[in-house]
Structures are given as C-alpha cells and as structure tokens.
XYZ file of C-alpha atoms in Angstrom:
493
model
C 50.909 140.853 40.298
C 49.488 138.163 42.430
C 50.594 135.866 44.761
C 49.476 133.175 47.419
C 45.638 133.393 47.215
C 43.138 131.209 49.099
C 44.165 127.885 48.077
C 47.002 128.649 49.942
C 45.132 130.025 52.574
C 44.722 126.304 53.669
C 47.250 127.371 56.028
C 45.865 130.833 57.342
C 42.428 129.308 57.949
C 43.282 126.328 59.613
C 40.691 124.614 58.631
C 42.365 121.422 56.912
C 42.068 118.532 59.380
C 42.612 115.283 56.879
C 42.423 114.191 53.331
C 38.911 112.876 53.685
C 37.507 115.824 55.205
C 38.696 118.054 52.432
C 37.468 115.899 49.828
C 34.090 116.174 50.914
C 34.188 119.459 51.477
C 35.337 120.150 48.301
C 32.340 118.306 46.673
C 30.054 120.196 48.749
C 31.635 123.372 47.510
C 31.370 121.474 43.570
C 28.077 120.524 44.285
C 27.078 124.348 45.164
C 29.301 126.013 41.999
C 28.204 123.559 39.323
C 24.574 124.769 38.943
C 26.210 128.037 38.143
C 28.691 126.868 35.893
C 25.779 124.902 34.111
C 23.336 128.035 33.756
C 26.348 130.038 32.114
C 27.292 127.231 29.686
C 23.802 126.521 28.289
C 23.059 130.380 27.758
C 26.425 130.406 26.137
C 25.444 127.422 23.874
C 21.991 129.174 23.311
C 23.711 132.437 21.696
C 27.351 131.771 21.435
C 27.746 134.863 18.720
C 28.186 137.797 20.623
C 28.287 140.463 18.750
C 29.672 144.312 19.390
C 27.057 145.851 20.605
C 26.767 143.469 23.646
C 30.623 143.335 23.975
C 30.246 147.774 24.555
C 27.296 147.676 26.426
C 29.384 145.250 29.452
C 32.741 147.178 29.003
C 30.522 149.861 29.762
C 28.831 148.549 32.509
C 31.993 147.295 33.932
C 33.216 151.068 33.081
C 30.344 152.776 35.476
C 30.560 149.975 38.046
C 34.147 151.045 38.948
C 33.376 154.803 38.866
C 30.274 153.948 41.391
C 31.946 151.790 43.631
C 35.745 153.405 43.865
C 35.305 154.406 47.471
C 33.657 151.373 48.320
C 36.244 149.378 46.841
C 39.502 151.117 48.660
C 37.763 151.389 51.684
C 37.169 147.884 51.803
C 40.568 146.889 50.531
C 41.915 149.145 53.010
C 39.664 147.764 55.826
C 41.348 143.996 54.736
C 44.608 145.257 54.713
C 44.376 146.986 58.297
C 45.859 149.668 56.640
C 46.338 150.356 52.537
C 45.726 154.042 51.436
C 42.708 155.103 49.104
C 45.319 156.635 47.181
C 47.358 153.058 46.019
C 44.370 151.788 45.897
C 43.462 154.547 42.903
C 46.986 153.970 41.477
C 47.423 150.337 41.624
C 44.345 148.891 40.989
C 41.476 151.874 39.452
C 43.923 153.465 37.423
C 45.126 150.525 35.265
C 41.895 149.025 35.346
C 40.083 152.255 33.580
C 42.812 152.339 30.979
C 42.667 148.656 30.396
C 38.880 149.139 30.033
C 38.819 151.789 27.625
C 41.669 150.369 25.422
C 39.343 147.372 25.013
C 36.476 150.002 24.446
C 38.524 151.358 21.481
C 40.119 148.308 19.842
C 37.735 145.391 20.214
C 35.751 146.031 17.136
C 38.760 145.964 15.401
C 39.768 143.003 17.128
C 36.878 141.107 15.817
C 37.274 141.517 12.848
C 39.871 139.230 12.662
C 41.745 138.613 8.986
C 40.801 137.956 5.636
C 42.440 137.419 1.983
C 43.324 135.369 -0.842
C 44.823 131.479 -0.165
C 48.389 131.061 -1.120
C 49.003 130.450 -4.685
C 48.695 127.054 -5.444
C 45.033 127.575 -3.931
C 43.903 129.907 -5.411
C 41.201 131.000 -6.426
C 39.910 130.041 -2.632
C 39.810 132.432 -0.034
C 40.823 132.597 4.021
C 39.936 134.132 6.930
C 40.693 133.689 10.516
C 37.674 135.080 12.802
C 38.032 135.326 16.545
C 35.017 133.672 18.573
C 34.286 133.672 22.203
C 35.788 130.212 23.822
C 32.381 130.412 26.217
C 32.623 130.261 29.672
C 36.038 131.701 31.513
C 37.482 131.401 35.089
C 39.400 133.834 37.283
C 40.817 133.183 40.362
C 41.914 136.124 41.821
C 44.756 136.908 44.336
C 44.679 139.107 47.762
C 47.271 141.463 46.687
C 45.882 143.759 44.486
C 42.365 142.062 44.353
C 40.171 144.712 42.380
C 42.820 145.021 39.408
C 43.488 141.264 39.175
C 39.740 140.844 39.141
C 38.736 143.308 36.944
C 41.564 142.943 34.402
C 41.162 139.645 33.247
C 37.075 140.463 33.469
C 37.547 142.934 31.161
C 39.673 140.834 28.223
C 37.602 138.233 28.977
C 34.049 140.139 28.137
C 35.845 141.710 25.513
C 35.872 138.250 23.705
C 32.615 137.841 24.077
C 33.028 135.562 26.857
C 30.969 134.619 30.141
C 33.139 134.668 33.577
C 32.968 133.163 36.654
C 35.625 134.804 39.276
C 36.871 133.350 42.621
C 37.716 136.189 44.894
C 40.337 135.849 47.703
C 38.999 135.054 51.217
C 42.350 136.851 52.712
C 40.280 139.907 51.487
C 37.076 139.198 52.956
C 35.580 142.807 52.799
C 36.723 143.339 49.194
C 35.208 140.272 48.350
C 31.846 140.883 49.747
C 31.319 144.565 47.816
C 32.616 142.861 44.573
C 30.166 140.371 44.824
C 27.195 143.004 45.601
C 28.533 145.450 42.452
C 29.223 142.462 40.025
C 25.642 140.745 40.747
C 23.641 144.262 40.210
C 25.870 145.188 37.216
C 25.585 142.121 35.442
C 23.194 138.972 34.780
C 24.437 135.718 36.513
C 24.705 134.521 32.864
C 27.334 136.731 31.828
C 29.024 137.568 35.151
C 29.660 135.616 38.822
C 31.596 136.233 41.738
C 32.383 133.160 43.627
C 33.043 133.863 47.650
C 34.099 130.907 50.505
C 37.515 129.439 51.534
C 40.042 127.485 50.099
C 37.688 124.326 49.410
C 35.687 126.436 47.753
C 38.736 127.732 45.646
C 40.052 124.504 44.729
C 36.688 123.215 43.931
C 36.563 125.946 41.770
C 39.548 125.781 39.429
C 37.761 122.072 38.816
C 35.021 123.455 36.661
C 35.243 122.370 32.953
C 36.175 125.438 31.948
C 36.946 127.015 28.391
C 39.771 128.508 29.759
C 41.096 129.482 33.557
C 43.327 132.157 34.388
C 44.934 131.842 37.863
C 47.149 134.342 39.247
C 49.394 133.738 42.651
C 52.273 131.233 43.722
C 54.312 129.044 41.905
C 53.797 126.688 44.309
C 49.804 126.588 43.884
C 49.805 127.178 40.203
C 50.860 123.337 40.081
C 47.659 122.431 41.720
C 45.713 124.696 39.844
C 46.818 123.384 36.369
C 46.752 119.393 37.403
C 43.073 120.095 38.065
C 42.570 122.076 34.828
C 44.404 118.423 32.935
C 41.135 116.892 33.924
C 39.026 118.438 31.063
C 42.229 119.716 29.314
C 41.388 123.166 29.861
C 43.808 125.323 28.785
C 45.341 127.931 31.689
C 46.710 130.868 31.785
C 49.378 130.737 35.107
C 50.530 134.648 36.121
C 52.564 133.178 39.029
C 55.773 135.014 40.943
C 59.242 134.170 41.577
C 62.158 136.650 42.544
C 62.268 139.763 40.376
C 66.068 141.239 39.906
C 67.064 144.511 39.104
C 70.441 144.930 37.690
C 72.015 148.544 38.151
C 74.506 149.062 35.645
C 78.044 150.923 36.055
C 76.199 153.498 33.599
C 73.024 153.974 35.426
C 71.652 157.744 36.760
C 72.548 156.490 40.733
C 69.923 158.579 42.697
C 67.220 157.768 39.922
C 67.756 154.181 39.695
C 67.548 153.513 43.631
C 64.830 155.652 44.165
C 62.444 153.795 41.534
C 64.230 150.499 42.696
C 62.668 151.410 46.184
C 59.694 152.793 45.105
C 58.799 149.326 43.086
C 59.542 147.512 46.146
C 57.494 149.985 48.802
C 53.877 150.609 47.302
C 51.810 147.999 48.756
C 54.971 147.173 51.325
C 56.210 144.893 48.586
C 53.018 142.999 47.767
C 53.317 142.177 44.254
C 54.238 140.346 41.917
C 56.966 141.896 40.031
C 58.297 143.735 42.851
C 61.974 143.959 42.255
C 62.963 140.903 44.765
C 67.067 141.395 44.690
C 68.994 144.232 43.296
C 72.002 143.831 41.541
C 74.995 146.672 41.865
C 78.541 146.997 41.094
C 80.402 146.022 43.966
C 82.070 149.093 44.881
C 78.464 150.402 44.713
C 77.348 147.949 47.835
C 77.310 150.387 50.858
C 76.638 153.239 48.647
C 72.926 151.780 47.906
C 72.721 151.001 51.527
C 73.168 154.459 52.099
C 70.697 155.932 48.987
C 67.780 153.959 49.887
C 67.267 155.079 53.042
C 67.141 158.533 51.759
C 64.756 157.352 49.116
C 62.698 155.476 51.483
C 62.414 158.379 53.682
C 61.278 161.094 50.836
C 58.882 158.329 49.450
C 57.115 157.006 53.140
C 58.475 158.763 55.854
C 58.037 157.054 59.054
C 56.806 154.256 56.983
C 55.378 152.305 60.625
C 53.427 155.824 61.291
C 52.508 157.176 57.768
C 48.865 156.234 56.658
C 50.394 156.073 53.168
C 52.423 152.850 53.625
C 50.409 149.655 53.660
C 50.262 147.081 55.995
C 51.149 143.539 55.824
C 47.881 141.622 55.081
C 47.719 139.079 57.595
C 49.685 137.915 60.833
C 50.774 134.892 59.540
C 52.760 136.969 56.597
C 53.991 139.283 58.836
C 55.428 136.260 60.697
C 56.713 134.791 57.867
C 58.655 138.362 56.742
C 60.307 139.062 60.218
C 61.214 135.091 59.885
C 63.140 135.864 56.661
C 65.431 138.616 58.206
C 65.691 136.660 61.302
C 67.081 133.582 59.763
C 69.126 135.577 57.107
C 71.010 137.664 60.220
C 71.541 134.446 61.992
C 72.887 132.946 58.623
C 75.425 135.743 58.622
C 73.033 138.449 56.220
C 73.950 142.173 57.678
C 70.128 143.991 57.871
C 70.039 147.594 57.356
C 66.769 148.335 58.971
C 65.641 151.833 56.766
C 63.972 153.486 59.724
C 64.624 153.764 63.203
C 60.652 152.944 64.144
C 60.449 149.272 65.059
C 57.913 147.252 63.468
C 54.314 146.842 64.606
C 53.206 142.904 65.142
C 49.711 144.234 66.323
C 49.236 146.362 63.208
C 51.220 144.298 60.930
C 53.702 147.488 60.116
C 57.150 146.230 58.666
C 59.583 149.202 57.875
C 61.885 148.481 54.781
C 64.701 146.273 55.322
C 68.079 146.071 53.220
C 69.975 142.924 53.231
C 73.910 142.595 52.390
C 75.655 139.461 52.574
C 73.190 137.399 51.232
C 73.559 133.664 49.852
C 71.678 130.591 48.524
C 71.596 128.988 51.400
C 68.863 131.804 53.099
C 65.082 131.449 52.409
C 65.050 134.969 51.530
C 66.966 134.093 48.569
C 65.394 130.942 47.504
C 61.196 132.455 47.972
C 59.856 135.257 46.535
C 59.805 137.916 49.118
C 56.510 139.768 49.073
C 57.093 142.165 51.448
C 59.363 145.420 52.191
C 62.607 143.362 52.529
C 65.206 143.960 49.691
C 68.535 141.633 49.696
C 71.179 143.601 47.633
C 74.141 141.065 45.276
C 77.179 142.670 44.300
C 78.827 142.028 40.820
C 82.208 142.495 39.242
C 81.239 142.674 35.550
C 77.772 142.581 33.938
C 78.313 138.851 32.466
C 78.657 138.225 35.958
C 75.524 139.905 36.744
C 73.377 138.013 33.810
C 74.979 134.652 34.894
C 73.698 135.084 38.464
C 70.006 136.033 36.701
C 70.401 132.774 34.690
C 71.608 130.422 36.816
C 68.141 130.986 38.885
C 64.497 130.567 37.271
C 63.446 132.842 34.757
C 61.743 135.366 36.554
C 58.146 137.466 35.745
C 59.649 140.841 35.840
C 63.358 142.092 34.849
C 64.598 145.954 35.584
C 67.748 146.839 34.311
C 69.192 150.272 34.698
C 71.842 152.168 32.201
C 72.152 155.427 30.007
C 74.629 152.637 27.935
C 71.879 150.777 25.029
C 75.179 148.287 24.240
C 74.810 147.187 28.251
C 70.962 147.368 27.976
C 70.085 145.208 25.294
C 73.125 142.913 26.670
C 70.916 142.296 29.497
C 67.488 142.311 27.553
C 68.956 139.885 24.899
C 71.043 137.539 27.360
C 68.218 137.006 30.092
C 64.443 135.305 29.516
C 62.247 137.220 31.682
C 57.982 137.295 31.680
C 58.849 140.870 31.236
C 61.280 144.039 31.518
C 61.111 147.891 32.232
C 63.920 149.315 31.306
C 65.161 152.734 33.802
C 61.908 151.969 35.994
C 59.903 149.571 37.871
C 56.276 147.918 37.325
C 55.506 150.197 34.548
C 55.274 147.280 31.449
C 52.156 146.056 33.489
C 50.614 149.037 33.000
C 50.935 149.331 29.463
C 48.086 148.328 27.916
C 49.520 147.379 23.862
C 51.952 145.002 26.298
C 51.142 141.511 26.893
C 51.225 140.264 30.757
C 52.963 137.178 31.729
C 55.527 134.931 33.029
C 57.744 131.885 31.480
C 58.736 128.835 33.012
C 58.556 128.694 36.379
C 57.131 132.721 36.709
C 53.674 131.329 34.496
C 52.435 130.388 31.091
C 50.695 132.791 28.593
C 49.493 136.404 28.855
C 47.026 139.079 28.427
C 46.212 142.481 28.506
C 44.757 144.570 25.630
C 44.743 142.204 22.478
C 47.025 139.971 24.181
C 43.939 138.854 26.446
C 41.658 139.388 23.927
C 43.284 136.587 21.804
C 43.622 134.246 24.967
C 40.325 134.549 25.604
C 39.212 133.653 21.900
C 39.191 131.059 19.444
C 41.776 132.234 16.453
C 39.052 130.177 13.970
C 40.809 129.087 10.481
C 38.616 129.262 7.863
C 39.241 128.413 4.129
C 36.704 129.073 1.490
C 36.484 127.115 -1.794
C 35.812 128.613 -5.048
C 33.129 126.999 -7.121
C 35.880 126.652 -10.189
C 38.754 125.842 -8.738
C 41.785 123.231 -9.636
C 41.972 120.717 -6.751
C 40.878 118.318 -8.983
C 43.382 118.237 -10.636
C 45.360 116.297 -7.848
C 42.694 113.485 -7.489
C 43.387 109.651 -8.150
C 44.161 107.606 -10.192
C 47.272 109.596 -10.441
C 48.568 109.956 -13.856
C 50.376 112.351 -16.133
C 48.648 115.225 -14.866
C 49.060 114.411 -11.461
C 52.731 114.036 -12.247
C 52.767 117.011 -13.737
C 51.524 119.179 -11.062
C 53.481 117.671 -8.316
C 56.686 118.610 -9.948
C 55.539 122.070 -9.510
C 53.910 121.675 -6.138
C 57.609 120.240 -4.836
C 59.850 122.548 -6.830
C-alpha cells in the first residue's frame, strides 16, 4: 500500500547536486550502516536456529509496543501529514497490524513444522521433509503513506520466520520515523531489530547491503533501482509497487453501494493508498449518474472535506502541486472536472477536496501515472468485454475491484484479467485478510507477504531427503548389466 518513498524524495529534498556527490554521500551512508548489518549477520551465524518460544516472545513484544505507542504513533503521523485523523490511523494501520500479529501468534508454530512423509514409490523406504528455516537478515524499505502498517506488517512476518530485521523508514514522515525508531530500540535488542533513518542517500545505501531478502514498498520507477542494487549480491526481492488499480461497475451492481465503496476506497488517507481505485469503468449510460452519486457519497463520508479534521491532508507541498497539476493538465486537454465540494482547495494546508474527471484519455498524465490522491477519472464502456479489454491493454494493476450481482459476470472479469489482488463488491479489504497473500504482478510488483505467505517469503524451505539404512539404490549402480536394464525398464514405464 505504499508509494514514492524516500528514494524518490531526492526531488523532495533537493539534496543531489551531482552524481559524484551522490556517490560520495552513499558511500558515507553505507559505511555507517554496514557495522549494524554485520553485527546482525554475526548474531544470526552464531545462532541460526530460532525456536518457537523466541519467535513468540518477539511477536508479543511487538504487540505490546503497538499498544504502548498507539497514541504517540498516531500523533506523529498526524503531524507529518499536516492533518490525519487518529481514527484513520487506528483503522488503516493499527487494526491490520494487530490482526496480522494475532494471526502469526496463532499459526506460526504450525507453519514451522513444515512437512514430512515417505519418499515416492521408487525411493522407498527413504523419507522426505521440507523444513522452513530463517533466511538470516531481512531488509525492509518503508514508504511514507502508511508508515506504521508497512513497517510492522513485514516485521511481523520476518520475525515469525525467525529473522533479524533492518527497517529503513521514510524521511518524508520524520516525526514518525523518530518515534518508531525509539520504540523499536526500547523493545528489541539491536541484533534482532534495528531502524535506519536518514535521507535518500541512506535509502540507496540501505538497498545495496547484502541482505538475505529485501522487501521494498514504493513507486514502480524506484523499484527498478532497488532491484538493480539488490542484484549486485543476488539478494532476492519482494517488490510491492503501485500502478493504476481499476474498479469496474457492472450493469448488475448495486449502484449506490458500489459508488460509495469506491469513494471510500479513494478518499481514506485522501487517496494516498497504492490499492486505492485509480480509475472507474462504468456503463456509458451511467456516466452522469456516477458523478451525482459520487458527490452524495463523498458528502456523507467526509462533509466539507477541506475543513473536516477526519479528512487527510496531502503529505507534502510537492505532492499537492503534482495533484493540482494533473487536474489542470487534464482540463486543458479536454477533460471535465467535477469538484465534489464547494469549498476550494487550500494549498497552505495541503487540503485537496475530491475531484471526479470525465472525458479523459491516455494522452493525459492522470491516465498514465498512478494518481495517489483524491482524483478519480471515470471511463465509460459499452459492454463488459470492452471494459476487460481496457484493463488488459494496460500494465497489470496491484488491485482490481469488480461490482456486480451476477456471478457469471464477476467470474468473467476475474478469469479474464491479471492483477495483484481482487476485492469483489468492495474495495481495499483483500489487503486486511491475513490468510490472503498480498503482492503485485508485473509492473505492480513481484512476490508477496502477509500471514503464511509472508512466513514462506522470509523462510528458506529446505528440502531434506533421508535415506534408509537398507535400500535398493545400489541396484542402479554401474557397471550396468541385466539387473540395471530390468530396473530401468520399470522406472521408465
């Protein structure tokens, strides 16, 4: 659920003057980070097996940390955004974090058992096993939009798998970074969990460390750089990127419900959510009705958004300007914009009320870039095949939403499209289901985590073959003669 983290904030901070300066700064940052990484690696090498009581203790400690720091975390995030309701932090960050921890505490011991059984018929009486082992030291690069959930989620999965974890928090949310680093330092020994703060050079240096696994959440453009840096050490990566997640309203949808859930998915955190609906496909005859219903839904959810303390501010002046520019450019190129509130935007407070856009086309940046804000383009379609084709002609999205009451049409959309995840007749909620893996595909990412999927991502599933004392393997030894010929005929039948 992240985007545009501090690697991207090179432009935010304006700190880079030349490639030579950047390289030097990264070298200094890496020199500072390497001793911390090396200490964690030595600790892992000295004790690579992590038993269930240790993992349970870590998960319980993280759980207690969330309870203790609930208010400081929410206040820090509110300060960093210049206005984000503690209610949204509770709902969107703390609630799923607690749920994931409870799920891990309930299931990790079973996941640790792996699987055991007899070998296949021709290898009997040998036995086989798959034993999950900790990978070692895991790196997590966290974005600014959900700085708590997108730090604690991967941390939970990595600790459940028995790893040591280094976390790079975003410089775009500096107050949260400070509080979170202090909370982690109080809760965990530094050889188990450590938090790295700092600017874009620190983030770049972090991505070059020889982790046993690296998870990055952020923009697709930055994902290229992270993957390139990780490849230097053949570090496996999980990339949770963004993209343009569509919502398709079918002709059999419950109209009011569909529009309200789409608007909720778009407006929580002011649309600064990587799985927020990025554009909506509606039956052509419903285009005008969508604008009217969206306005009513927005008024119910966030009355007078600009002056509503429960409506989130845009995180920075640069992002506010980018979003305003998307609307202005689209209007200049023929789009019609519908402001859903009468109160105008306030740049000084970075308060941007929601806008619906119609008449959009691929020449507009708003239809090429991930929006990451409260702007919602609406595209009409004539039949469901055309809507599906529209989605499939574009890069594969991180999420897809389909609204309909006809299961055959729902199945048609699900079967005919490829996306990171799907929620049917709602938005966002597949991310909160701990038994479902979360991850992208293609331009929206690779790999996944959450729950058991996260445990598997951060474990080495070690295959073990145990030969029996008395076995028939020697019958296939050279020199090859009649016995071998008879055996191989049987094996190749």
